Structures are given as C-alpha cells and as structure tokens.
PDB file of C-alpha atoms in Angstrom:
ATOM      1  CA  UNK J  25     -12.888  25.399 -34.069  1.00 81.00           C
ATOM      2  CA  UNK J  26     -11.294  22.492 -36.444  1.00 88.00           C
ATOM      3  CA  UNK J  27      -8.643  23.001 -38.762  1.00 93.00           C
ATOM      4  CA  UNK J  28      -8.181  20.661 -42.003  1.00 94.00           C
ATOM      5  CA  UNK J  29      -4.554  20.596 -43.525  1.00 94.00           C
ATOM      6  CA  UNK J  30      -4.926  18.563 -47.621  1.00 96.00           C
ATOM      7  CA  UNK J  31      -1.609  17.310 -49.096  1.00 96.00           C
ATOM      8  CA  UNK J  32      -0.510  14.871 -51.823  1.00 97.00           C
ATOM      9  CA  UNK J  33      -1.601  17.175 -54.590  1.00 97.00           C
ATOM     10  CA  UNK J  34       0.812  17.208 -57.694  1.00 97.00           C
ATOM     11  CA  UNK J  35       1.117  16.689 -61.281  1.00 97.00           C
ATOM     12  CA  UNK J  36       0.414  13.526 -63.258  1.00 98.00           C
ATOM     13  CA  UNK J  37      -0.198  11.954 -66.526  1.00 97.00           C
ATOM     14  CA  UNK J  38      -3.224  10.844 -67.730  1.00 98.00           C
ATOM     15  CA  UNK J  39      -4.525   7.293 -66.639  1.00 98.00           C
ATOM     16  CA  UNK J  40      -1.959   8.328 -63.633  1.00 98.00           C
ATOM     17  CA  UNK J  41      -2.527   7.813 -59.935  1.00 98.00           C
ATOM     18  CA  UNK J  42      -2.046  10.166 -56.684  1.00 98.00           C
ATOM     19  CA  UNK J  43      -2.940   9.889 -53.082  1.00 98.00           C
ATOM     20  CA  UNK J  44      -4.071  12.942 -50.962  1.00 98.00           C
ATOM     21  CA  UNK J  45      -4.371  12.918 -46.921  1.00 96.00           C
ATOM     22  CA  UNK J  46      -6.477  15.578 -44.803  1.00 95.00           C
ATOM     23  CA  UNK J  47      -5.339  16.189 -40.936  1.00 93.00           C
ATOM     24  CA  UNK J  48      -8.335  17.508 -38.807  1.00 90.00           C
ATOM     25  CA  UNK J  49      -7.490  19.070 -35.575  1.00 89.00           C
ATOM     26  CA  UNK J  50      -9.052  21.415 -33.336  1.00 85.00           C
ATOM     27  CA  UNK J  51     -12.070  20.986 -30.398  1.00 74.00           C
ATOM     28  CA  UNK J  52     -13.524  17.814 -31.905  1.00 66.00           C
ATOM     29  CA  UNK J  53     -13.396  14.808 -30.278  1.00 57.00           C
ATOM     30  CA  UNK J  54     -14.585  12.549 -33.250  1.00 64.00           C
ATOM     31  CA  UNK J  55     -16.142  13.627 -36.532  1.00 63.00           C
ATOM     32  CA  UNK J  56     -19.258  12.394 -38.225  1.00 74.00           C
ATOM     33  CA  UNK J  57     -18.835  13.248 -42.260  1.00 84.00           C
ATOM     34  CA  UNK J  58     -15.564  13.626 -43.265  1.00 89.00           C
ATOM     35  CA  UNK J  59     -15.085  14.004 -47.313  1.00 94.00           C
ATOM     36  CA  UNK J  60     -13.291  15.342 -49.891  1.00 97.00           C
ATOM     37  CA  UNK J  61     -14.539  17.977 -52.664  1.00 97.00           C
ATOM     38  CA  UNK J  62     -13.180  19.367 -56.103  1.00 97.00           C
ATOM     39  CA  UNK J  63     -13.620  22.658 -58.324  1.00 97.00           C
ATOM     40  CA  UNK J  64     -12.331  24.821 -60.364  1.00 89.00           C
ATOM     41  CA  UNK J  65     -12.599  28.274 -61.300  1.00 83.00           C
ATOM     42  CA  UNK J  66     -15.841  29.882 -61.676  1.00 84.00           C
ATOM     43  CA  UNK J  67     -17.311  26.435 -61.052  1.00 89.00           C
ATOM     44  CA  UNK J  68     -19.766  25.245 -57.687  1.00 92.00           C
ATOM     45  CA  UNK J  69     -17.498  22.794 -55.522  1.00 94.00           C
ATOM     46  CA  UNK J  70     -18.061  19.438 -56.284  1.00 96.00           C
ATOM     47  CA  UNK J  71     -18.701  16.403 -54.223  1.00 96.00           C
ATOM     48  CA  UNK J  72     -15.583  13.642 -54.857  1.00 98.00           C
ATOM     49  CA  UNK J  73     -16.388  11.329 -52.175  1.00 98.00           C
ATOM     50  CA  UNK J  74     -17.809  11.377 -48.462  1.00 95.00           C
ATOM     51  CA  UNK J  75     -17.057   8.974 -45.584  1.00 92.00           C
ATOM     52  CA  UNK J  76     -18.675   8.528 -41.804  1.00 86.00           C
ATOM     53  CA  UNK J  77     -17.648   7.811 -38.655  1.00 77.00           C
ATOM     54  CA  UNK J  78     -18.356   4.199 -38.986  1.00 79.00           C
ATOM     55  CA  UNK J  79     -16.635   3.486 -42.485  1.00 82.00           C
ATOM     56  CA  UNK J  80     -19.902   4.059 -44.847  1.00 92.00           C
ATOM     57  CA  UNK J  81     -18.541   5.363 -48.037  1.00 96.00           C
ATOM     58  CA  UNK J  82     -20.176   7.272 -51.082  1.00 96.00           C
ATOM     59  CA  UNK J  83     -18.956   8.753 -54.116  1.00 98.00           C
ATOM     60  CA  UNK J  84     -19.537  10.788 -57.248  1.00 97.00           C
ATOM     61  CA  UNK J  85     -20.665   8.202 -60.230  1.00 97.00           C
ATOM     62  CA  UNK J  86     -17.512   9.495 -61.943  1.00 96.00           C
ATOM     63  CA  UNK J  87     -15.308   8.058 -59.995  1.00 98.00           C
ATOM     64  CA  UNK J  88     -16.916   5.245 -58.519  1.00 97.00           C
ATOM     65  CA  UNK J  89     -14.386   2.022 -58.853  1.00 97.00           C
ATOM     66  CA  UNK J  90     -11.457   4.362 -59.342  1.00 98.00           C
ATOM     67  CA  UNK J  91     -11.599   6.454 -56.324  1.00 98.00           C
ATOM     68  CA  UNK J  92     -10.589   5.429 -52.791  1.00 98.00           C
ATOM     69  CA  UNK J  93     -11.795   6.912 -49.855  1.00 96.00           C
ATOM     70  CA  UNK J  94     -10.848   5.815 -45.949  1.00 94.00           C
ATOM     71  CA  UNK J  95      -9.839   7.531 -42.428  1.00 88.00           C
ATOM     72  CA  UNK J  96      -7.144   6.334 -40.480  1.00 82.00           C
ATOM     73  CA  UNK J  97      -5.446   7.286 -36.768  1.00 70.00           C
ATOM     74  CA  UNK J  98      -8.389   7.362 -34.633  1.00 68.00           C
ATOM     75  CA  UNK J  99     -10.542   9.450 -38.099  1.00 70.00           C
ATOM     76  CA  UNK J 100      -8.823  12.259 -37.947  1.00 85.00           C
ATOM     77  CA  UNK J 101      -7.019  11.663 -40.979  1.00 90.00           C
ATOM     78  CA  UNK J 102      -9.153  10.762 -44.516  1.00 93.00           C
ATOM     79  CA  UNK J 103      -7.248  10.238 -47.225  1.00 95.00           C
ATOM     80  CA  UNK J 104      -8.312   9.632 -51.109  1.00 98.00           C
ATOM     81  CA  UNK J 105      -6.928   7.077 -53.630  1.00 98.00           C
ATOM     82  CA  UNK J 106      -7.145   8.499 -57.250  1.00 98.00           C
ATOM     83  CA  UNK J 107      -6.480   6.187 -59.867  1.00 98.00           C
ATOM     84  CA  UNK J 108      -6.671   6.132 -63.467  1.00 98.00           C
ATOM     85  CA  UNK J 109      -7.031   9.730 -63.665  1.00 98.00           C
ATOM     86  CA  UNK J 110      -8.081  12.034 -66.690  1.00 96.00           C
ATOM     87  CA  UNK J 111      -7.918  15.585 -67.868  1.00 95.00           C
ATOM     88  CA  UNK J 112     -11.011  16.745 -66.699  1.00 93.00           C
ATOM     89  CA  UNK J 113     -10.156  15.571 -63.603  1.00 95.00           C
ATOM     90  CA  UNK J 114      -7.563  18.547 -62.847  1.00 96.00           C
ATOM     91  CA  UNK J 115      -8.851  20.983 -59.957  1.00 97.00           C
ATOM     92  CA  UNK J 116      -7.856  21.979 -56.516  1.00 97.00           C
ATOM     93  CA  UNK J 117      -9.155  19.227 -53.986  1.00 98.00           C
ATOM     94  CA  UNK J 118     -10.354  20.173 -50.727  1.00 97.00           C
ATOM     95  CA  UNK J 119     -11.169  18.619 -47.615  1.00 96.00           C
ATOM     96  CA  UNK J 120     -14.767  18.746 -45.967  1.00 94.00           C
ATOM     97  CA  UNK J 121     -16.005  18.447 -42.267  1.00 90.00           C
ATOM     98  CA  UNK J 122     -19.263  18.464 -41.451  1.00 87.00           C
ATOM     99  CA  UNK J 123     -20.463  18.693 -38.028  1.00 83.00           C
ATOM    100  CA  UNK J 124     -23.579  16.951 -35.923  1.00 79.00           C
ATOM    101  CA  UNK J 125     -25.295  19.904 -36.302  1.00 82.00           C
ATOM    102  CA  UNK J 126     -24.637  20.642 -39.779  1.00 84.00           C
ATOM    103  CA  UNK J 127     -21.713  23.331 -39.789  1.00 87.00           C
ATOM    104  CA  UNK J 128     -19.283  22.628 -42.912  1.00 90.00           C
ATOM    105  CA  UNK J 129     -15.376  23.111 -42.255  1.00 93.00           C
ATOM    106  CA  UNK J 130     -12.833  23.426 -45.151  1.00 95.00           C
ATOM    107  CA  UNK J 131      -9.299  23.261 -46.250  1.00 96.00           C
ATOM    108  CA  UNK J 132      -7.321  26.008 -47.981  1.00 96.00           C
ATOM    109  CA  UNK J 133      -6.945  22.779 -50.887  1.00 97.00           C
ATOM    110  CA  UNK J 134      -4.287  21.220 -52.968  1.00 97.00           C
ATOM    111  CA  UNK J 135      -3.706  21.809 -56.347  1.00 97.00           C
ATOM    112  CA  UNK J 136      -4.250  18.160 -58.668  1.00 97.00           C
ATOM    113  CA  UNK J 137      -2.947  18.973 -62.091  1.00 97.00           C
ATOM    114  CA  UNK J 138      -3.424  16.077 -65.206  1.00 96.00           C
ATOM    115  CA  UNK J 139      -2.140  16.779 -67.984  1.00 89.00           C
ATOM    116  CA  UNK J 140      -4.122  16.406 -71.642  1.00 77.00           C
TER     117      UNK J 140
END
C-alpha cells in the first residue's frame, strides 16, 4: 500500500509561478518513478514531468525549461517548480508512483487555477 498526499496548488496570474510537493508513505522502502501528471475534465491525464530514483528527469515538451522537477528527504517527497505559467495550463495536478513491477499509485490532486 503507498499513499501520495499533493499540495501547493492555488491560484495565479498568468506568466505566474507555484510550487507543488507530493508525500509518499506506506510499505515502500524506496521508489523507482516518481512524477507528476495533469488533466482536466473529460480529458486523458497528462504526463507533466517524471523523475527516478537516481535523479534522471523527463518532461512534457511544453514545459521543458519552465518546469522543475526533484525529490528530496530520502525520495519520498517530489516536488514541481512551475514557472511562467499560462491559461491552458489550469488543471488539477496529481502525483504518480509507479512501482518495479509496473503498478501506478495516485493522489486525490490539487487544484492549479491561471487565470486568462
């Protein structure tokens, strides 16, 4: 069982900036892909950015020199720089966990709101 708990959603501006943190806990002992996701209504979850165990980093081209991701306190905690965000960028963010074996874990997701 592992349990992933987002914060640091909120409300901002255009070109405006906002940090969000997951906490893992539960049976693991480390993780391998730890990442974040976005989507709105009606709309297939979409990939934001993914990190491993050992620091390797990908993101979506969207957000690729804007976007931050990193783990901290042992990699149970992965947290995502957004900065210079826009419009369409307003969705609910959740956190992803995936497993050695494959098995994806979520969040219940915070709300990211940019105004037009």
């Amino acid at each position: 069982q592992v349990q992933l708990e987002e914060s640091g959603g909120g409300s901002v501006q255009p070109g405006g900036s906002l940090t969000l943190s997951c906490t893992a806990s539960g049976s693991l002992v480390s993780m391998d892909v730890m990442g974040w996701y976005r989507q709105n209504p009606g709309k297939e979850r979409e990939l934001v950015a993914w990190i491993l165990s050992g620091g390797g980093k990908r993101y979506a081209e969207s957000v690729k020199g804007r976007f931050t991701i990193s783990r901290a306190n042992a990699n149970n905690i992965v947290n995502l720089q957004m900065n210079n965000l826009q419009p369409d960028e307003a969705a609910v963010y959740y956190c992803n966990f995936v497993n050695v074996g494959g098995k994806n874990y979520w969040g219940q997701g915070t709300q990211v709101t940019v105004s037009s």
